[in-house]
Every structure is written in C-alpha cells, then in structure tokens.
Amino acid sequence: SQTIHQWPATLVQPVGSPLSLECTVEGTSNPNLYWYRQAAGRGLQLLFYSVGIGQISSEVPQNLSASRPQDRQFILSSKKLLLSDSGFYLCAWSVGGASTQYFGPGTRLTVL
Amino acid sequence: DQQVKQNSPSLSVQEGRISILNCDYTNSMFDYFLWYKKYPAEGPTFLISISSIKDKNEDGRFTVFLNKSAKHLSLHIVPSQPGDSAVYFCAASAWYGGSQGNLIFGKGTKLSVKP
C-alpha cells in the first residue's frame, strides 16, 4: 500500500531564515506530487505540483520554491522566510491522470 | 474568484441525525468532485467522490449527491457520530488536454456532532 511522509511535523523559524520541508511517497511509481498551504481560517491553496523528476509548476507567485530530485521525493524551500509564510503545509500525491489526491500528515510552520 | 464555494463555515448536528454539507461550483467544465475530511493538525483524508456522469454515490454512511444543472453537490452523513466532527472540504476538477486537472478546493465546513 502507498504511504506518504512529511517532516518535520512542526517547525518554528525566525523571519529571514531558510526553510526546507521534505515529502516522500512509498508504494507507487511516477506519482504526481503537490504542495498545499492551509492558512488559518482558509482553504487549501495549491502552491506547486510536479508530474515528474525536475518538473515543477508553480500556481502562485511567492517566496517559496519546490524541487523534485527523485521520483518519490518533493521538497519545499525558501531562502528567507516571511511572517506570511506561517501556515500548515501539506504534501499530496496522485496517480497521474487521476484526480483523487492523498495527503500527508502536514507540517505546522510558525515564522516569528 | 472562488470556483468552489462552501457557504456554511460551520454546522452543528445532534448525534444520530443527518448531517448535510453543501458545496456550489461555478465552472461548468468540472466533471469530478470529491469530499475530504480533515482533523486538526492532520492531513485531509479522502472520503468519497463522484463523476459527473452520476448523480449519486454511496459509501456506507456517506452519500454524495450531484445536481449538475444547479452546479451543486452535497454530502450526507447518516447517522452522524461524534467522530465525524471535523472540517469537510469539497473539491472539483476538470478534464483538460488528455488528463484530469488539478483539484480546486472550497474553504471547508466545520462539522460538530454533539452527543
């Protein structure tokens, strides 16, 4: 069966510091991978998605970037965090062409 | 411009009764709809989906109804249980260029089921 991992679970970072969140998927090959952010009181905002290694599409302009160095690994990064980057970050995967996405446990990021 | 709208931020229901969560959409190209359930500090869990070729899909206590003419779908939970208390997200996607497009999510409805 497929499983998706995210770490760390929680993170507190000062403004201006770098960020690296990691997501890995097991039990499937060539998945589509996604990064979402849920800000307080808001829905799920798609940040990035990837259909293959090295292929990244950005949905919104922002202070963040994403990379996919391996088939089942998706990384969310920032060089300098802003207060507005605080939120709950979710990684998800799907089988290419199918819409049902399966989410990881999430990372709570607080920028102070 | 929100393409998927969940106009009720919260809903409170008595245990054993029916919970009805509503979702409206504006994009007539959407052809696949999903409901997710989310507990605090956890990732959303896929609940149930429906294709636009159907108007109803049932899975245990969960039933999703789709009214394409009204661009409206609803999730019915019968009977409601305290463990159903969570935020429920509606999502939709459209078929574009040979593949299913990305999901568009509503803002969620917080369901509270009281014992």
PDB file of C-alpha atoms in Angstrom:
ATOM      1  CA  SER A   1       0.000   0.000   0.000  1.00  0.00           C
ATOM      2  CA  GLN A   2       1.032   3.579  -0.552  1.00  0.00           C
ATOM      3  CA  THR A   3       2.184   5.855   2.249  1.00  0.00           C
ATOM      4  CA  ILE A   4       3.258   9.466   2.297  1.00  0.00           C
ATOM      5  CA  HIS A   5       5.611  11.011   4.828  1.00  0.00           C
ATOM      6  CA  GLN A   6       6.290  14.603   5.717  1.00  0.00           C
ATOM      7  CA  TRP A   7       8.813  16.067   8.090  1.00  0.00           C
ATOM      8  CA  PRO A   8       9.218  17.813  10.314  1.00  0.00           C
ATOM      9  CA  ALA A   9       5.767  17.751  11.898  1.00  0.00           C
ATOM     10  CA  THR A  10       6.209  21.192  13.441  1.00  0.00           C
ATOM     11  CA  LEU A  11       8.712  23.935  12.872  1.00  0.00           C
ATOM     12  CA  VAL A  12       9.303  27.345  14.404  1.00  0.00           C
ATOM     13  CA  GLN A  13      11.625  29.567  12.420  1.00  0.00           C
ATOM     14  CA  PRO A  14      12.696  33.218  12.675  1.00  0.00           C
ATOM     15  CA  VAL A  15      11.922  35.668   9.893  1.00  0.00           C
ATOM     16  CA  GLY A  16      14.683  35.658   7.297  1.00  0.00           C
ATOM     17  CA  SER A  17      15.813  32.095   7.968  1.00  0.00           C
ATOM     18  CA  PRO A  18      15.804  29.369   5.283  1.00  0.00           C
ATOM     19  CA  LEU A  19      13.271  26.572   5.011  1.00  0.00           C
ATOM     20  CA  SER A  20      13.328  23.013   3.793  1.00  0.00           C
ATOM     21  CA  LEU A  21      10.322  20.708   4.107  1.00  0.00           C
ATOM     22  CA  GLU A  22      10.514  17.200   2.754  1.00  0.00           C
ATOM     23  CA  CYS A  23       7.887  14.828   1.455  1.00  0.00           C
ATOM     24  CA  THR A  24       8.381  11.242   0.344  1.00  0.00           C
ATOM     25  CA  VAL A  25       5.946   8.719  -1.062  1.00  0.00           C
ATOM     26  CA  GLU A  26       6.253   4.946  -0.841  1.00  0.00           C
ATOM     27  CA  GLY A  27       4.496   2.191  -2.719  1.00  0.00           C
ATOM     28  CA  THR A  28       3.917   3.916  -6.028  1.00  0.00           C
ATOM     29  CA  SER A  29       5.949   4.971  -9.042  1.00  0.00           C
ATOM     30  CA  ASN A  30       5.881   8.212 -11.003  1.00  0.00           C
ATOM     31  CA  PRO A  31       3.242   9.877  -8.860  1.00  0.00           C
ATOM     32  CA  ASN A  32       2.040  13.427  -9.348  1.00  0.00           C
ATOM     33  CA  LEU A  33       3.148  15.383  -6.286  1.00  0.00           C
ATOM     34  CA  TYR A  34       1.665  18.528  -4.787  1.00  0.00           C
ATOM     35  CA  TRP A  35       2.421  21.128  -2.122  1.00  0.00           C
ATOM     36  CA  TYR A  36      -0.504  22.946  -0.492  1.00  0.00           C
ATOM     37  CA  ARG A  37      -0.731  25.543   2.239  1.00  0.00           C
ATOM     38  CA  GLN A  38      -3.639  25.982   4.607  1.00  0.00           C
ATOM     39  CA  ALA A  39      -3.535  29.381   6.268  1.00  0.00           C
ATOM     40  CA  ALA A  40      -5.594  29.994   9.393  1.00  0.00           C
ATOM     41  CA  GLY A  41      -9.317  30.039   8.575  1.00  0.00           C
ATOM     42  CA  ARG A  42      -8.761  29.436   4.902  1.00  0.00           C
ATOM     43  CA  GLY A  43      -8.995  26.563   2.482  1.00  0.00           C
ATOM     44  CA  LEU A  44      -6.277  24.613   0.771  1.00  0.00           C
ATOM     45  CA  GLN A  45      -4.146  26.654  -1.592  1.00  0.00           C
ATOM     46  CA  LEU A  46      -2.136  24.766  -4.203  1.00  0.00           C
ATOM     47  CA  LEU A  47       1.449  26.054  -4.250  1.00  0.00           C
ATOM     48  CA  PHE A  48       3.320  23.668  -6.566  1.00  0.00           C
ATOM     49  CA  TYR A  49       2.760  20.462  -8.435  1.00  0.00           C
ATOM     50  CA  SER A  50       5.062  18.075 -10.255  1.00  0.00           C
ATOM     51  CA  VAL A  51       4.358  15.393 -12.840  1.00  0.00           C
ATOM     52  CA  GLY A  52       7.922  14.050 -12.890  1.00  0.00           C
ATOM     53  CA  ILE A  53      11.519  14.446 -11.750  1.00  0.00           C
ATOM     54  CA  GLY A  54      12.690  18.007 -12.236  1.00  0.00           C
ATOM     55  CA  GLN A  55       9.269  19.152 -13.490  1.00  0.00           C
ATOM     56  CA  ILE A  56       7.765  21.804 -11.240  1.00  0.00           C
ATOM     57  CA  SER A  57       4.765  24.031 -11.886  1.00  0.00           C
ATOM     58  CA  SER A  58       4.054  26.982  -9.657  1.00  0.00           C
ATOM     59  CA  GLU A  59       0.480  28.049  -9.055  1.00  0.00           C
ATOM     60  CA  VAL A  60       1.054  31.316  -7.246  1.00  0.00           C
ATOM     61  CA  PRO A  61       3.958  33.751  -7.115  1.00  0.00           C
ATOM     62  CA  GLN A  62       5.530  33.636  -3.721  1.00  0.00           C
ATOM     63  CA  ASN A  63       8.551  33.410  -1.519  1.00  0.00           C
ATOM     64  CA  LEU A  64       8.782  29.638  -1.864  1.00  0.00           C
ATOM     65  CA  SER A  65      10.244  27.162  -4.336  1.00  0.00           C
ATOM     66  CA  ALA A  66       9.932  23.442  -4.883  1.00  0.00           C
ATOM     67  CA  SER A  67      12.173  20.725  -6.229  1.00  0.00           C
ATOM     68  CA  ARG A  68      11.773  17.064  -7.122  1.00  0.00           C
ATOM     69  CA  PRO A  69      15.212  15.478  -7.084  1.00  0.00           C
ATOM     70  CA  GLN A  70      13.873  11.910  -7.098  1.00  0.00           C
ATOM     71  CA  ASP A  71      10.711  10.243  -8.352  1.00  0.00           C
ATOM     72  CA  ARG A  72       9.104   9.995  -4.936  1.00  0.00           C
ATOM     73  CA  GLN A  73      10.652  12.984  -3.185  1.00  0.00           C
ATOM     74  CA  PHE A  74       9.283  16.516  -3.166  1.00  0.00           C
ATOM     75  CA  ILE A  75      10.948  19.388  -1.323  1.00  0.00           C
ATOM     76  CA  LEU A  76       9.569  22.803  -0.431  1.00  0.00           C
ATOM     77  CA  SER A  77      12.145  25.518   0.209  1.00  0.00           C
ATOM     78  CA  SER A  78      12.656  29.149   0.948  1.00  0.00           C
ATOM     79  CA  LYS A  79      15.828  31.217   1.157  1.00  0.00           C
ATOM     80  CA  LYS A  80      14.316  33.780   3.540  1.00  0.00           C
ATOM     81  CA  LEU A  81      11.076  33.188   5.402  1.00  0.00           C
ATOM     82  CA  LEU A  82       8.447  35.883   5.831  1.00  0.00           C
ATOM     83  CA  LEU A  83       5.855  36.154   8.591  1.00  0.00           C
ATOM     84  CA  SER A  84       3.191  35.469   5.977  1.00  0.00           C
ATOM     85  CA  ASP A  85       4.741  32.062   5.253  1.00  0.00           C
ATOM     86  CA  SER A  86       3.293  30.721   8.503  1.00  0.00           C
ATOM     87  CA  GLY A  87       0.712  28.001   7.946  1.00  0.00           C
ATOM     88  CA  PHE A  88       0.036  24.320   7.656  1.00  0.00           C
ATOM     89  CA  TYR A  89       1.877  22.778   4.717  1.00  0.00           C
ATOM     90  CA  LEU A  90       0.546  19.656   3.114  1.00  0.00           C
ATOM     91  CA  CYS A  91       2.086  17.334   0.574  1.00  0.00           C
ATOM     92  CA  ALA A  92      -0.131  15.129  -1.562  1.00  0.00           C
ATOM     93  CA  TRP A  93       0.224  12.565  -4.294  1.00  0.00           C
ATOM     94  CA  SER A  94      -1.959  11.141  -7.027  1.00  0.00           C
ATOM     95  CA  VAL A  95      -1.692   8.609  -9.804  1.00  0.00           C
ATOM     96  CA  GLY A  96      -1.023  10.551 -12.976  1.00  0.00           C
ATOM     97  CA  GLY A  97      -4.247  11.426 -14.778  1.00  0.00           C
ATOM     98  CA  ALA A  98      -6.490  10.590 -11.811  1.00  0.00           C
ATOM     99  CA  SER A  99      -7.813  13.315  -9.597  1.00  0.00           C
ATOM    100  CA  THR A 100      -8.010  11.675  -6.206  1.00  0.00           C
ATOM    101  CA  GLN A 101      -5.145  13.042  -4.145  1.00  0.00           C
ATOM    102  CA  TYR A 102      -3.858  11.521  -0.946  1.00  0.00           C
ATOM    103  CA  PHE A 103      -2.398  13.809   1.662  1.00  0.00           C
ATOM    104  CA  GLY A 104       0.463  13.538   4.094  1.00  0.00           C
ATOM    105  CA  PRO A 105       0.190  14.430   7.791  1.00  0.00           C
ATOM    106  CA  GLY A 106       1.317  18.032   7.249  1.00  0.00           C
ATOM    107  CA  THR A 107       3.889  20.390   8.738  1.00  0.00           C
ATOM    108  CA  ARG A 108       2.901  23.254  11.008  1.00  0.00           C
ATOM    109  CA  LEU A 109       5.244  26.162  10.269  1.00  0.00           C
ATOM    110  CA  THR A 110       5.355  29.186  12.534  1.00  0.00           C
ATOM    111  CA  VAL A 111       7.503  32.123  11.482  1.00  0.00           C
ATOM    112  CA  LEU A 112       8.294  34.545  14.305  1.00  0.00           C
TER     113      LEU A 112
ATOM    114  CA  ASP B   1     -12.965  34.362  -7.827  1.00  0.00           C
ATOM    115  CA  GLN B   2     -13.870  31.189  -5.988  1.00  0.00           C
ATOM    116  CA  GLN B   3     -14.795  28.365  -8.315  1.00  0.00           C
ATOM    117  CA  VAL B   4     -15.775  26.063  -5.451  1.00  0.00           C
ATOM    118  CA  LYS B   5     -17.795  27.520  -2.607  1.00  0.00           C
ATOM    119  CA  GLN B   6     -18.778  26.136   0.737  1.00  0.00           C
ATOM    120  CA  ASN B   7     -21.009  28.873   2.073  1.00  0.00           C
ATOM    121  CA  SER B   8     -21.509  27.447   5.549  1.00  0.00           C
ATOM    122  CA  PRO B   9     -18.333  27.777   7.623  1.00  0.00           C
ATOM    123  CA  SER B  10     -19.821  25.603  10.354  1.00  0.00           C
ATOM    124  CA  LEU B  11     -22.610  23.133  11.059  1.00  0.00           C
ATOM    125  CA  SER B  12     -23.787  21.621  14.334  1.00  0.00           C
ATOM    126  CA  VAL B  13     -25.771  18.371  14.385  1.00  0.00           C
ATOM    127  CA  GLN B  14     -27.051  16.032  17.079  1.00  0.00           C
ATOM    128  CA  GLU B  15     -25.608  12.535  17.199  1.00  0.00           C
ATOM    129  CA  GLY B  16     -27.726  10.069  15.241  1.00  0.00           C
ATOM    130  CA  ARG B  17     -29.235  12.730  12.986  1.00  0.00           C
ATOM    131  CA  ILE B  18     -28.341  13.516   9.391  1.00  0.00           C
ATOM    132  CA  SER B  19     -25.532  15.933   8.525  1.00  0.00           C
ATOM    133  CA  ILE B  20     -25.829  17.698   5.178  1.00  0.00           C
ATOM    134  CA  LEU B  21     -22.824  19.606   3.888  1.00  0.00           C
ATOM    135  CA  ASN B  22     -23.254  21.715   0.797  1.00  0.00           C
ATOM    136  CA  CYS B  23     -20.962  22.833  -1.989  1.00  0.00           C
ATOM    137  CA  ASP B  24     -21.541  25.017  -5.043  1.00  0.00           C
ATOM    138  CA  TYR B  25     -19.329  25.454  -8.068  1.00  0.00           C
ATOM    139  CA  THR B  26     -19.187  27.895 -10.935  1.00  0.00           C
ATOM    140  CA  ASN B  27     -17.057  26.149 -13.574  1.00  0.00           C
ATOM    141  CA  SER B  28     -19.288  24.056 -15.831  1.00  0.00           C
ATOM    142  CA  MET B  29     -16.195  22.164 -17.030  1.00  0.00           C
ATOM    143  CA  PHE B  30     -15.792  20.428 -13.660  1.00  0.00           C
ATOM    144  CA  ASP B  31     -16.541  16.752 -14.102  1.00  0.00           C
ATOM    145  CA  TYR B  32     -15.133  15.112 -10.988  1.00  0.00           C
ATOM    146  CA  PHE B  33     -15.950  16.011  -7.409  1.00  0.00           C
ATOM    147  CA  LEU B  34     -14.519  14.862  -4.107  1.00  0.00           C
ATOM    148  CA  TRP B  35     -15.074  15.274  -0.389  1.00  0.00           C
ATOM    149  CA  TYR B  36     -12.266  15.255   2.141  1.00  0.00           C
ATOM    150  CA  LYS B  37     -12.387  15.151   5.905  1.00  0.00           C
ATOM    151  CA  LYS B  38      -9.756  16.893   7.997  1.00  0.00           C
ATOM    152  CA  TYR B  39      -8.996  16.712  11.698  1.00  0.00           C
ATOM    153  CA  PRO B  40      -6.923  19.499  13.313  1.00  0.00           C
ATOM    154  CA  ALA B  41      -3.180  19.211  12.705  1.00  0.00           C
ATOM    155  CA  GLU B  42      -3.657  16.298  10.291  1.00  0.00           C
ATOM    156  CA  GLY B  43      -3.758  15.967   6.528  1.00  0.00           C
ATOM    157  CA  PRO B  44      -7.129  15.685   4.772  1.00  0.00           C
ATOM    158  CA  THR B  45      -8.479  12.186   4.267  1.00  0.00           C
ATOM    159  CA  PHE B  46     -10.286  11.272   1.077  1.00  0.00           C
ATOM    160  CA  LEU B  47     -13.911  10.334   1.809  1.00  0.00           C
ATOM    161  CA  ILE B  48     -15.919   9.900  -1.345  1.00  0.00           C
ATOM    162  CA  SER B  49     -16.034  11.100  -4.933  1.00  0.00           C
ATOM    163  CA  ILE B  50     -18.498  11.359  -7.776  1.00  0.00           C
ATOM    164  CA  SER B  51     -18.158  11.668 -11.514  1.00  0.00           C
ATOM    165  CA  SER B  52     -20.408  13.999 -13.473  1.00  0.00           C
ATOM    166  CA  ILE B  53     -21.987  11.038 -15.244  1.00  0.00           C
ATOM    167  CA  LYS B  54     -23.643  10.103 -11.949  1.00  0.00           C
ATOM    168  CA  ASP B  55     -25.960  11.976  -9.635  1.00  0.00           C
ATOM    169  CA  LYS B  56     -25.410   9.878  -6.527  1.00  0.00           C
ATOM    170  CA  ASN B  57     -22.651   7.834  -4.960  1.00  0.00           C
ATOM    171  CA  GLU B  58     -22.915   5.992  -1.688  1.00  0.00           C
ATOM    172  CA  ASP B  59     -20.315   4.519   0.647  1.00  0.00           C
ATOM    173  CA  GLY B  60     -21.574   3.317   3.990  1.00  0.00           C
ATOM    174  CA  ARG B  61     -22.890   6.265   5.993  1.00  0.00           C
ATOM    175  CA  PHE B  62     -21.689   8.746   3.366  1.00  0.00           C
ATOM    176  CA  THR B  63     -23.640   9.711   0.264  1.00  0.00           C
ATOM    177  CA  VAL B  64     -22.736  12.411  -2.219  1.00  0.00           C
ATOM    178  CA  PHE B  65     -25.405  13.924  -4.451  1.00  0.00           C
ATOM    179  CA  LEU B  66     -24.619  15.917  -7.583  1.00  0.00           C
ATOM    180  CA  ASN B  67     -27.031  18.331  -9.254  1.00  0.00           C
ATOM    181  CA  LYS B  68     -25.268  19.434 -12.432  1.00  0.00           C
ATOM    182  CA  SER B  69     -27.961  21.851 -13.563  1.00  0.00           C
ATOM    183  CA  ALA B  70     -27.722  23.697 -10.260  1.00  0.00           C
ATOM    184  CA  LYS B  71     -23.936  23.242 -10.051  1.00  0.00           C
ATOM    185  CA  HIS B  72     -24.422  21.936  -6.559  1.00  0.00           C
ATOM    186  CA  LEU B  73     -23.279  18.915  -4.616  1.00  0.00           C
ATOM    187  CA  SER B  74     -23.939  17.767  -1.105  1.00  0.00           C
ATOM    188  CA  LEU B  75     -22.540  15.242   1.319  1.00  0.00           C
ATOM    189  CA  HIS B  76     -24.981  13.403   3.567  1.00  0.00           C
ATOM    190  CA  ILE B  77     -23.783  11.598   6.674  1.00  0.00           C
ATOM    191  CA  VAL B  78     -26.335   9.279   8.233  1.00  0.00           C
ATOM    192  CA  PRO B  79     -26.311   8.650  11.136  1.00  0.00           C
ATOM    193  CA  SER B  80     -23.887  11.295  12.356  1.00  0.00           C
ATOM    194  CA  GLN B  81     -21.395  10.265  15.009  1.00  0.00           C
ATOM    195  CA  PRO B  82     -19.196  12.373  17.322  1.00  0.00           C
ATOM    196  CA  GLY B  83     -16.131  11.048  15.481  1.00  0.00           C
ATOM    197  CA  ASP B  84     -17.432  12.749  12.337  1.00  0.00           C
ATOM    198  CA  SER B  85     -16.645  16.127  13.907  1.00  0.00           C
ATOM    199  CA  ALA B  86     -14.053  17.622  11.560  1.00  0.00           C
ATOM    200  CA  VAL B  87     -13.640  20.099   8.732  1.00  0.00           C
ATOM    201  CA  TYR B  88     -15.035  18.856   5.435  1.00  0.00           C
ATOM    202  CA  PHE B  89     -13.604  20.112   2.152  1.00  0.00           C
ATOM    203  CA  CYS B  90     -15.306  19.912  -1.199  1.00  0.00           C
ATOM    204  CA  ALA B  91     -13.033  19.737  -4.261  1.00  0.00           C
ATOM    205  CA  ALA B  92     -13.532  19.647  -8.022  1.00  0.00           C
ATOM    206  CA  SER B  93     -11.505  19.136 -11.151  1.00  0.00           C
ATOM    207  CA  ALA B  94     -11.950  19.270 -14.903  1.00  0.00           C
ATOM    208  CA  TRP B  95     -10.610  17.184 -17.744  1.00  0.00           C
ATOM    209  CA  TYR B  96      -8.117  19.238 -19.726  1.00  0.00           C
ATOM    210  CA  GLY B  97      -5.968  18.202 -22.674  1.00  0.00           C
ATOM    211  CA  GLY B  98      -5.987  14.472 -22.014  1.00  0.00           C
ATOM    212  CA  SER B  99      -5.662  14.452 -18.260  1.00  0.00           C
ATOM    213  CA  GLN B 100      -7.590  15.392 -15.153  1.00  0.00           C
ATOM    214  CA  GLY B 101      -6.713  18.875 -13.973  1.00  0.00           C
ATOM    215  CA  ASN B 102      -5.681  19.898 -10.502  1.00  0.00           C
ATOM    216  CA  LEU B 103      -8.167  19.941  -7.654  1.00  0.00           C
ATOM    217  CA  ILE B 104      -9.854  23.197  -6.692  1.00  0.00           C
ATOM    218  CA  PHE B 105     -10.870  23.218  -3.040  1.00  0.00           C
ATOM    219  CA  GLY B 106     -13.584  25.027  -1.156  1.00  0.00           C
ATOM    220  CA  LYS B 107     -12.776  26.729   2.140  1.00  0.00           C
ATOM    221  CA  GLY B 108     -14.309  23.957   4.212  1.00  0.00           C
ATOM    222  CA  THR B 109     -17.206  23.476   6.610  1.00  0.00           C
ATOM    223  CA  LYS B 110     -16.557  22.622  10.241  1.00  0.00           C
ATOM    224  CA  LEU B 111     -18.979  19.925  11.380  1.00  0.00           C
ATOM    225  CA  SER B 112     -19.649  19.443  15.086  1.00  0.00           C
ATOM    226  CA  VAL B 113     -21.635  16.376  16.091  1.00  0.00           C
ATOM    227  CA  LYS B 114     -22.927  16.675  19.634  1.00  0.00           C
ATOM    228  CA  PRO B 115     -23.556  13.574  21.776  1.00  0.00           C
TER     229      PRO B 115
END
